PDB file of C-alpha atoms in Angstrom:
ATOM      1  CA  MET R   1      20.512 -26.257 142.908  1.00  0.00           C
ATOM      2  CA  PRO R   2      17.222 -28.125 143.392  1.00  0.00           C
ATOM      3  CA  ASP R   3      17.385 -31.919 143.635  1.00  0.00           C
ATOM      4  CA  ASP R   4      15.378 -33.270 140.680  1.00  0.00           C
ATOM      5  CA  GLY R   5      16.331 -36.944 141.211  1.00  0.00           C
ATOM      6  CA  TRP R   6      19.352 -37.265 138.894  1.00  0.00           C
ATOM      7  CA  ASN R   7      22.692 -35.662 138.244  1.00  0.00           C
ATOM      8  CA  LYS R   8      23.776 -34.907 134.696  1.00  0.00           C
ATOM      9  CA  ASP R   9      27.497 -35.324 135.385  1.00  0.00           C
ATOM     10  CA  GLU R  10      26.964 -38.692 137.054  1.00  0.00           C
ATOM     11  CA  VAL R  11      24.867 -39.917 134.115  1.00  0.00           C
ATOM     12  CA  LEU R  12      27.615 -38.931 131.668  1.00  0.00           C
ATOM     13  CA  ARG R  13      30.296 -40.669 133.753  1.00  0.00           C
ATOM     14  CA  ARG R  14      28.139 -43.820 134.005  1.00  0.00           C
ATOM     15  CA  LYS R  15      27.677 -43.946 130.230  1.00  0.00           C
ATOM     16  CA  LEU R  16      31.447 -43.636 129.750  1.00  0.00           C
ATOM     17  CA  HIS R  17      32.113 -46.474 132.216  1.00  0.00           C
ATOM     18  CA  GLU R  18      29.513 -48.637 130.479  1.00  0.00           C
ATOM     19  CA  ARG R  19      31.310 -48.157 127.158  1.00  0.00           C
ATOM     20  CA  TYR R  20      34.651 -49.110 128.713  1.00  0.00           C
ATOM     21  CA  ILE R  21      33.151 -52.242 130.279  1.00  0.00           C
ATOM     22  CA  LEU R  22      31.411 -53.247 127.009  1.00  0.00           C
ATOM     23  CA  PHE R  23      34.653 -52.803 125.056  1.00  0.00           C
ATOM     24  CA  ILE R  24      36.561 -54.939 127.565  1.00  0.00           C
ATOM     25  CA  LEU R  25      33.915 -57.682 127.488  1.00  0.00           C
ATOM     26  CA  LEU R  26      33.856 -57.736 123.648  1.00  0.00           C
ATOM     27  CA  SER R  27      37.654 -57.952 123.593  1.00  0.00           C
ATOM     28  CA  ILE R  28      37.597 -60.876 126.024  1.00  0.00           C
ATOM     29  CA  LEU R  29      34.841 -62.627 124.012  1.00  0.00           C
ATOM     30  CA  ILE R  30      36.709 -62.209 120.733  1.00  0.00           C
ATOM     31  CA  GLY R  31      39.884 -63.534 122.353  1.00  0.00           C
ATOM     32  CA  VAL R  32      38.119 -66.577 123.764  1.00  0.00           C
ATOM     33  CA  LEU R  33      36.405 -67.400 120.483  1.00  0.00           C
ATOM     34  CA  THR R  34      39.679 -67.038 118.628  1.00  0.00           C
ATOM     35  CA  VAL R  35      41.440 -69.412 120.970  1.00  0.00           C
ATOM     36  CA  LYS R  36      38.639 -71.966 121.173  1.00  0.00           C
ATOM     37  CA  TRP R  37      37.648 -72.002 117.501  1.00  0.00           C
ATOM     38  CA  SER R  38      41.124 -72.088 116.123  1.00  0.00           C
ATOM     39  CA  ASP R  39      41.191 -75.836 116.712  1.00  0.00           C
ATOM     40  CA  VAL R  40      37.978 -76.470 114.740  1.00  0.00           C
ATOM     41  CA  PRO R  41      38.814 -78.026 111.311  1.00  0.00           C
ATOM     42  CA  LYS R  42      37.523 -76.202 108.204  1.00  0.00           C
ATOM     43  CA  LEU R  43      36.216 -73.294 110.314  1.00  0.00           C
ATOM     44  CA  THR R  44      36.780 -70.822 107.516  1.00  0.00           C
ATOM     45  CA  ASP R  45      34.666 -72.913 105.127  1.00  0.00           C
ATOM     46  CA  TYR R  46      31.886 -73.042 107.652  1.00  0.00           C
ATOM     47  CA  LEU R  47      32.031 -69.291 108.204  1.00  0.00           C
ATOM     48  CA  GLY R  48      32.041 -68.616 104.445  1.00  0.00           C
ATOM     49  CA  PHE R  49      29.006 -70.865 103.946  1.00  0.00           C
ATOM     50  CA  ALA R  50      27.191 -69.242 106.856  1.00  0.00           C
ATOM     51  CA  LEU R  51      27.833 -65.774 105.465  1.00  0.00           C
ATOM     52  CA  THR R  52      26.692 -66.817 102.007  1.00  0.00           C
ATOM     53  CA  LEU R  53      23.508 -68.356 103.412  1.00  0.00           C
ATOM     54  CA  ALA R  54      22.855 -65.218 105.430  1.00  0.00           C
ATOM     55  CA  SER R  55      23.313 -63.085 102.304  1.00  0.00           C
ATOM     56  CA  LEU R  56      20.841 -65.248 100.386  1.00  0.00           C
ATOM     57  CA  LEU R  57      18.290 -64.957 103.170  1.00  0.00           C
ATOM     58  CA  LEU R  58      18.728 -61.197 103.298  1.00  0.00           C
ATOM     59  CA  ALA R  59      18.328 -60.955  99.517  1.00  0.00           C
ATOM     60  CA  VAL R  60      15.082 -62.977  99.650  1.00  0.00           C
ATOM     61  CA  LEU R  61      13.773 -60.685 102.425  1.00  0.00           C
ATOM     62  CA  ALA R  62      14.758 -57.617 100.423  1.00  0.00           C
ATOM     63  CA  ILE R  63      12.972 -58.925  97.315  1.00  0.00           C
ATOM     64  CA  GLY R  64       9.820 -59.696  99.336  1.00  0.00           C
ATOM     65  CA  TYR R  65       9.869 -56.281 101.011  1.00  0.00           C
ATOM     66  CA  ALA R  66      10.351 -54.585  97.640  1.00  0.00           C
ATOM     67  CA  ILE R  67       7.352 -56.437  96.201  1.00  0.00           C
ATOM     68  CA  TYR R  68       5.265 -55.469  99.246  1.00  0.00           C
ATOM     69  CA  SER R  69       6.386 -51.840  99.007  1.00  0.00           C
ATOM     70  CA  ASN R  70       5.574 -51.726  95.298  1.00  0.00           C
ATOM     71  CA  GLN R  71       2.076 -53.009  95.968  1.00  0.00           C
ATOM     72  CA  GLY R  72       1.538 -50.338  98.623  1.00  0.00           C
ATOM     73  CA  LEU R  73       2.922 -47.682  96.272  1.00  0.00           C
ATOM     74  CA  GLU R  74       0.553 -48.792  93.512  1.00  0.00           C
ATOM     75  CA  THR R  75      -2.354 -48.603  95.937  1.00  0.00           C
ATOM     76  CA  ASN R  76      -1.337 -45.093  97.022  1.00  0.00           C
ATOM     77  CA  LEU R  77      -0.945 -44.004  93.398  1.00  0.00           C
ATOM     78  CA  ALA R  78      -4.403 -45.354  92.569  1.00  0.00           C
ATOM     79  CA  SER R  79      -5.874 -43.449  95.545  1.00  0.00           C
ATOM     80  CA  LEU R  80      -4.048 -40.302  94.452  1.00  0.00           C
ATOM     81  CA  VAL R  81      -5.372 -40.587  90.898  1.00  0.00           C
ATOM     82  CA  SER R  82      -8.903 -41.081  92.261  1.00  0.00           C
ATOM     83  CA  SER R  83      -8.509 -38.051  94.523  1.00  0.00           C
ATOM     84  CA  ILE R  84      -7.282 -35.966  91.598  1.00  0.00           C
ATOM     85  CA  SER R  85     -10.342 -36.994  89.596  1.00  0.00           C
ATOM     86  CA  ASP R  86     -12.593 -35.992  92.492  1.00  0.00           C
ATOM     87  CA  VAL R  87     -10.804 -32.637  92.791  1.00  0.00           C
ATOM     88  CA  LYS R  88     -11.269 -32.011  89.071  1.00  0.00           C
ATOM     89  CA  ALA R  89     -14.978 -32.777  89.367  1.00  0.00           C
ATOM     90  CA  ILE R  90     -15.338 -30.451  92.356  1.00  0.00           C
ATOM     91  CA  ALA R  91     -13.405 -27.714  90.534  1.00  0.00           C
ATOM     92  CA  SER R  92     -15.672 -28.070  87.518  1.00  0.00           C
ATOM     93  CA  THR R  93     -18.739 -27.823  89.762  1.00  0.00           C
ATOM     94  CA  LEU R  94     -17.358 -24.733  91.486  1.00  0.00           C
ATOM     95  CA  SER R  95     -16.571 -23.114  88.156  1.00  0.00           C
ATOM     96  CA  ALA R  96     -20.101 -23.748  86.910  1.00  0.00           C
ATOM     97  CA  SER R  97     -21.562 -22.419  90.179  1.00  0.00           C
ATOM     98  CA  SER R  98     -19.368 -19.303  89.956  1.00  0.00           C
ATOM     99  CA  THR R  99     -20.509 -18.649  86.393  1.00  0.00           C
ATOM    100  CA  ALA R 100     -24.154 -19.066  87.367  1.00  0.00           C
ATOM    101  CA  LEU R 101     -23.682 -16.783  90.393  1.00  0.00           C
ATOM    102  CA  SER R 102     -22.039 -14.097  88.266  1.00  0.00           C
ATOM    103  CA  SER R 103     -24.925 -14.285  85.813  1.00  0.00           C
ATOM    104  CA  ASP R 104     -27.478 -14.010  88.628  1.00  0.00           C
ATOM    105  CA  LEU R 105     -25.679 -11.020  90.129  1.00  0.00           C
ATOM    106  CA  ARG R 106     -25.538  -9.310  86.750  1.00  0.00           C
ATOM    107  CA  ASN R 107     -29.257  -9.888  86.209  1.00  0.00           C
ATOM    108  CA  LEU R 108     -30.008  -8.633  89.723  1.00  0.00           C
ATOM    109  CA  SER R 109     -27.932  -5.511  89.131  1.00  0.00           C
ATOM    110  CA  GLU R 110     -29.772  -4.849  85.878  1.00  0.00           C
ATOM    111  CA  ARG R 111     -33.135  -5.271  87.623  1.00  0.00           C
ATOM    112  CA  THR R 112     -32.288  -3.066  90.602  1.00  0.00           C
ATOM    113  CA  GLY R 113     -30.522  -0.425  88.529  1.00  0.00           C
ATOM    114  CA  GLY R 114     -33.783   1.220  87.519  1.00  0.00           C
ATOM    115  CA  ILE R 115     -35.106   1.094  91.082  1.00  0.00           C
ATOM    116  CA  ASP R 116     -31.960   2.723  92.459  1.00  0.00           C
ATOM    117  CA  GLN R 117     -32.178   5.457  89.863  1.00  0.00           C
ATOM    118  CA  ARG R 118     -35.838   6.144  90.642  1.00  0.00           C
ATOM    119  CA  LEU R 119     -35.111   6.248  94.373  1.00  0.00           C
ATOM    120  CA  SER R 120     -32.273   8.707  93.777  1.00  0.00           C
ATOM    121  CA  GLU R 121     -34.546  10.904  91.662  1.00  0.00           C
ATOM    122  CA  MET R 122     -37.265  10.842  94.336  1.00  0.00           C
ATOM    123  CA  ALA R 123     -34.757  11.735  97.062  1.00  0.00           C
ATOM    124  CA  GLU R 124     -33.367  14.581  94.953  1.00  0.00           C
ATOM    125  CA  ALA R 125     -36.880  15.904  94.263  1.00  0.00           C
ATOM    126  CA  ALA R 126     -37.751  15.785  97.975  1.00  0.00           C
ATOM    127  CA  ARG R 127     -34.531  17.599  98.856  1.00  0.00           C
ATOM    128  CA  ASN R 128     -35.197  20.321  96.292  1.00  0.00           C
ATOM    129  CA  GLN R 129     -38.744  20.732  97.613  1.00  0.00           C
ATOM    130  CA  ASP R 130     -37.446  21.104 101.169  1.00  0.00           C
ATOM    131  CA  GLN R 131     -34.974  23.735 100.054  1.00  0.00           C
ATOM    132  CA  LYS R 132     -37.729  25.632  98.269  1.00  0.00           C
ATOM    133  CA  ASN R 133     -39.909  25.509 101.380  1.00  0.00           C
ATOM    134  CA  GLN R 134     -37.089  26.726 103.635  1.00  0.00           C
ATOM    135  CA  THR R 135     -35.714  29.454 101.336  1.00  0.00           C
ATOM    136  CA  VAL R 136     -37.562  32.703 100.677  1.00  0.00           C
ATOM    137  CA  THR R 137     -36.480  34.862  97.738  1.00  0.00           C
ATOM    138  CA  PRO R 138     -37.431  38.559  98.096  1.00  0.00           C
ATOM    139  CA  THR R 139     -37.374  41.188  95.316  1.00  0.00           C
ATOM    140  CA  ASP R 140     -33.604  41.752  95.528  1.00  0.00           C
ATOM    141  CA  GLY R 141     -32.941  38.077  94.699  1.00  0.00           C
ATOM    142  CA  LYS R 142     -31.331  37.228  98.092  1.00  0.00           C
ATOM    143  CA  SER R 143     -32.618  34.471 100.348  1.00  0.00           C
ATOM    144  CA  ALA R 144     -34.324  35.578 103.534  1.00  0.00           C
ATOM    145  CA  PRO R 145     -34.176  33.580 106.764  1.00  0.00           C
ATOM    146  CA  ILE R 146     -37.753  34.455 107.818  1.00  0.00           C
ATOM    147  CA  ALA R 147     -41.139  33.650 106.330  1.00  0.00           C
ATOM    148  CA  PRO R 148     -42.553  36.087 103.761  1.00  0.00           C
ATOM    149  CA  SER R 149     -45.604  36.711 105.933  1.00  0.00           C
ATOM    150  CA  PHE R 150     -43.476  38.041 108.821  1.00  0.00           C
ATOM    151  CA  ASP R 151     -43.736  41.825 109.311  1.00  0.00           C
ATOM    152  CA  LEU R 152     -40.904  43.134 111.477  1.00  0.00           C
ATOM    153  CA  ARG R 153     -42.431  46.596 112.006  1.00  0.00           C
ATOM    154  CA  ARG R 154     -45.753  45.080 113.047  1.00  0.00           C
ATOM    155  CA  PHE R 155     -43.906  42.751 115.416  1.00  0.00           C
ATOM    156  CA  ALA R 156     -42.087  45.774 116.929  1.00  0.00           C
ATOM    157  CA  ALA R 157     -45.372  47.671 117.302  1.00  0.00           C
ATOM    158  CA  GLU R 158     -47.111  44.762 119.041  1.00  0.00           C
ATOM    159  CA  THR R 159     -44.314  43.761 121.405  1.00  0.00           C
ATOM    160  CA  SER R 160     -43.467  45.252 124.821  1.00  0.00           C
ATOM    161  CA  THR R 161     -41.239  48.206 125.564  1.00  0.00           C
ATOM    162  CA  SER R 162     -38.449  45.913 126.828  1.00  0.00           C
ATOM    163  CA  GLY R 163     -38.840  43.857 123.659  1.00  0.00           C
ATOM    164  CA  ARG R 164     -38.449  47.009 121.537  1.00  0.00           C
ATOM    165  CA  TRP R 165     -35.277  47.790 123.476  1.00  0.00           C
ATOM    166  CA  VAL R 166     -33.884  44.326 122.588  1.00  0.00           C
ATOM    167  CA  LEU R 167     -34.794  44.887 118.922  1.00  0.00           C
ATOM    168  CA  PHE R 168     -33.138  48.308 119.094  1.00  0.00           C
ATOM    169  CA  CYS R 169     -29.880  46.737 120.368  1.00  0.00           C
ATOM    170  CA  LEU R 170     -29.999  44.084 117.629  1.00  0.00           C
ATOM    171  CA  ALA R 171     -30.547  46.735 114.956  1.00  0.00           C
ATOM    172  CA  VAL R 172     -27.658  48.846 116.270  1.00  0.00           C
ATOM    173  CA  ALA R 173     -25.303  45.841 116.320  1.00  0.00           C
ATOM    174  CA  TYR R 174     -26.322  44.892 112.784  1.00  0.00           C
ATOM    175  CA  LEU R 175     -26.138  48.375 111.232  1.00  0.00           C
ATOM    176  CA  ASN R 176     -22.734  49.088 112.839  1.00  0.00           C
ATOM    177  CA  ASN R 177     -21.463  45.553 112.186  1.00  0.00           C
ATOM    178  CA  LYS R 178     -19.954  45.394 115.682  1.00  0.00           C
ATOM    179  CA  ALA R 179     -20.442  43.297 118.797  1.00  0.00           C
ATOM    180  CA  ILE R 180     -22.091  45.086 121.712  1.00  0.00           C
ATOM    181  CA  ASN R 181     -22.242  44.391 125.445  1.00  0.00           C
ATOM    182  CA  MET R 182     -26.008  44.255 125.864  1.00  0.00           C
ATOM    183  CA  ARG R 183     -25.758  43.239 129.526  1.00  0.00           C
ATOM    184  CA  GLU R 184     -23.948  46.467 130.393  1.00  0.00           C
ATOM    185  CA  LEU R 185     -26.503  48.534 128.423  1.00  0.00           C
ATOM    186  CA  LEU R 186     -29.359  46.843 130.243  1.00  0.00           C
ATOM    187  CA  HIS R 187     -27.765  47.599 133.623  1.00  0.00           C
ATOM    188  CA  ARG R 188     -27.162  51.261 132.695  1.00  0.00           C
ATOM    189  CA  THR R 189     -30.733  51.758 131.487  1.00  0.00           C
ATOM    190  CA  GLU R 190     -32.093  49.792 134.476  1.00  0.00           C
ATOM    191  CA  LYS R 191     -33.853  47.266 132.245  1.00  0.00           C
ATOM    192  CA  ASN R 192     -34.878  43.777 133.348  1.00  0.00           C
ATOM    193  CA  VAL R 193     -31.907  41.627 132.337  1.00  0.00           C
ATOM    194  CA  ASP R 194     -33.667  38.273 132.729  1.00  0.00           C
ATOM    195  CA  TYR R 195     -36.715  39.335 130.701  1.00  0.00           C
ATOM    196  CA  SER R 196     -34.574  40.897 127.982  1.00  0.00           C
ATOM    197  CA  HIS R 197     -32.361  37.824 127.785  1.00  0.00           C
ATOM    198  CA  GLY R 198     -35.402  35.559 127.490  1.00  0.00           C
ATOM    199  CA  PHE R 199     -36.870  37.797 124.782  1.00  0.00           C
ATOM    200  CA  LEU R 200     -33.528  37.731 122.927  1.00  0.00           C
ATOM    201  CA  ILE R 201     -33.410  33.908 123.022  1.00  0.00           C
ATOM    202  CA  ALA R 202     -37.013  33.707 121.752  1.00  0.00           C
ATOM    203  CA  VAL R 203     -36.248  36.081 118.857  1.00  0.00           C
ATOM    204  CA  SER R 204     -33.106  34.098 118.045  1.00  0.00           C
ATOM    205  CA  SER R 205     -35.000  30.780 118.165  1.00  0.00           C
ATOM    206  CA  ALA R 206     -37.604  32.177 115.753  1.00  0.00           C
ATOM    207  CA  ASN R 207     -34.797  32.997 113.255  1.00  0.00           C
ATOM    208  CA  ILE R 208     -35.843  36.651 113.132  1.00  0.00           C
ATOM    209  CA  TYR R 209     -32.135  37.508 112.977  1.00  0.00           C
ATOM    210  CA  GLU R 210     -28.905  35.595 112.389  1.00  0.00           C
ATOM    211  CA  GLY R 211     -26.264  35.785 115.106  1.00  0.00           C
ATOM    212  CA  ASN R 212     -25.597  34.729 118.681  1.00  0.00           C
ATOM    213  CA  SER R 213     -27.634  35.411 121.807  1.00  0.00           C
ATOM    214  CA  GLU R 214     -24.805  36.236 124.225  1.00  0.00           C
ATOM    215  CA  LEU R 215     -25.617  39.317 126.267  1.00  0.00           C
ATOM    216  CA  SER R 216     -21.975  40.189 126.911  1.00  0.00           C
ATOM    217  CA  ASN R 217     -20.894  39.817 123.278  1.00  0.00           C
ATOM    218  CA  LEU R 218     -23.936  40.163 121.037  1.00  0.00           C
ATOM    219  CA  THR R 219     -23.257  39.919 117.297  1.00  0.00           C
ATOM    220  CA  VAL R 220     -25.793  40.131 114.465  1.00  0.00           C
ATOM    221  CA  ASP R 221     -24.775  38.781 111.066  1.00  0.00           C
ATOM    222  CA  ASP R 222     -28.087  39.355 109.259  1.00  0.00           C
ATOM    223  CA  PHE R 223     -31.306  41.156 110.235  1.00  0.00           C
ATOM    224  CA  ARG R 224     -33.662  41.364 107.241  1.00  0.00           C
ATOM    225  CA  GLY R 225     -35.929  44.390 107.033  1.00  0.00           C
ATOM    226  CA  VAL R 226     -33.753  46.509 109.329  1.00  0.00           C
ATOM    227  CA  ALA R 227     -32.668  49.970 108.197  1.00  0.00           C
ATOM    228  CA  LYS R 228     -32.024  53.346 109.830  1.00  0.00           C
ATOM    229  CA  GLU R 229     -35.715  54.151 109.460  1.00  0.00           C
ATOM    230  CA  PHE R 230     -36.494  51.108 111.583  1.00  0.00           C
ATOM    231  CA  LEU R 231     -34.491  52.627 114.456  1.00  0.00           C
ATOM    232  CA  SER R 232     -36.567  55.808 114.197  1.00  0.00           C
ATOM    233  CA  ASP R 233     -39.730  53.728 114.253  1.00  0.00           C
ATOM    234  CA  LEU R 234     -38.562  51.933 117.375  1.00  0.00           C
ATOM    235  CA  VAL R 235     -37.805  55.238 119.134  1.00  0.00           C
ATOM    236  CA  SER R 236     -41.186  56.625 118.141  1.00  0.00           C
ATOM    237  CA  LEU R 237     -43.006  53.504 119.289  1.00  0.00           C
ATOM    238  CA  THR R 238     -41.155  53.539 122.589  1.00  0.00           C
ATOM    239  CA  MET R 239     -41.960  57.200 123.184  1.00  0.00           C
ATOM    240  CA  THR R 240     -45.598  56.646 122.254  1.00  0.00           C
ATOM    241  CA  SER R 241     -45.764  53.706 124.650  1.00  0.00           C
ATOM    242  CA  ALA R 242     -44.285  55.870 127.427  1.00  0.00           C
ATOM    243  CA  ASP R 243     -46.837  58.644 126.772  1.00  0.00           C
ATOM    244  CA  VAL R 244     -49.690  56.128 126.890  1.00  0.00           C
ATOM    245  CA  ARG R 245     -48.520  54.826 130.261  1.00  0.00           C
ATOM    246  CA  LYS R 246     -48.402  58.383 131.564  1.00  0.00           C
TER     247      LYS R 246
END
């Protein structure tokens, strides 16, 4: 064990020895006083008078301390009453401030209520206008994803032969409602894969059709203006383009 300067067991033994020594000394002192004072005449009268005098002195001290304590208690009670009055005044002030604040908030809510409503109406009107600008309603009552001025057949006639091939693949995927591996078709027909992929991404970015632009798993969910006649037009345009090149 580390040496911290003292031992607990030794301290306890020392205290016990001190008590024994004190008890022995008190016993010796009481014995000596008994032997020496027994010869004093009227010792009991003297002791009785001394005890009575001591009691009177203690009573006077107790009365004085009680008076002093009562004065301090009265002072504390007066301070407490004053503090309570201050607390009541503060509580009244807080209550009045709370009432005034509630009234101000109610007035502010009434004033801003009309503004909030007008802002909501303006936002709703702007949202409706945006939806009208983005949605095109053709004769069949369905919304179209492309602008009304867009002509798919004219676009097919003006584009390149590789572009018509991409449109042909999109039309086939849409009309058959199946995913096709356009990459494999491009390899088999010896078409330019990079050009066709770029053309497909451009057509997809222009929202000409709805679907993905993955060459290996091409799906078309919606392709407005496409029908079986459109496939015939694409074949005819491609053949015409080939004859012109010849």
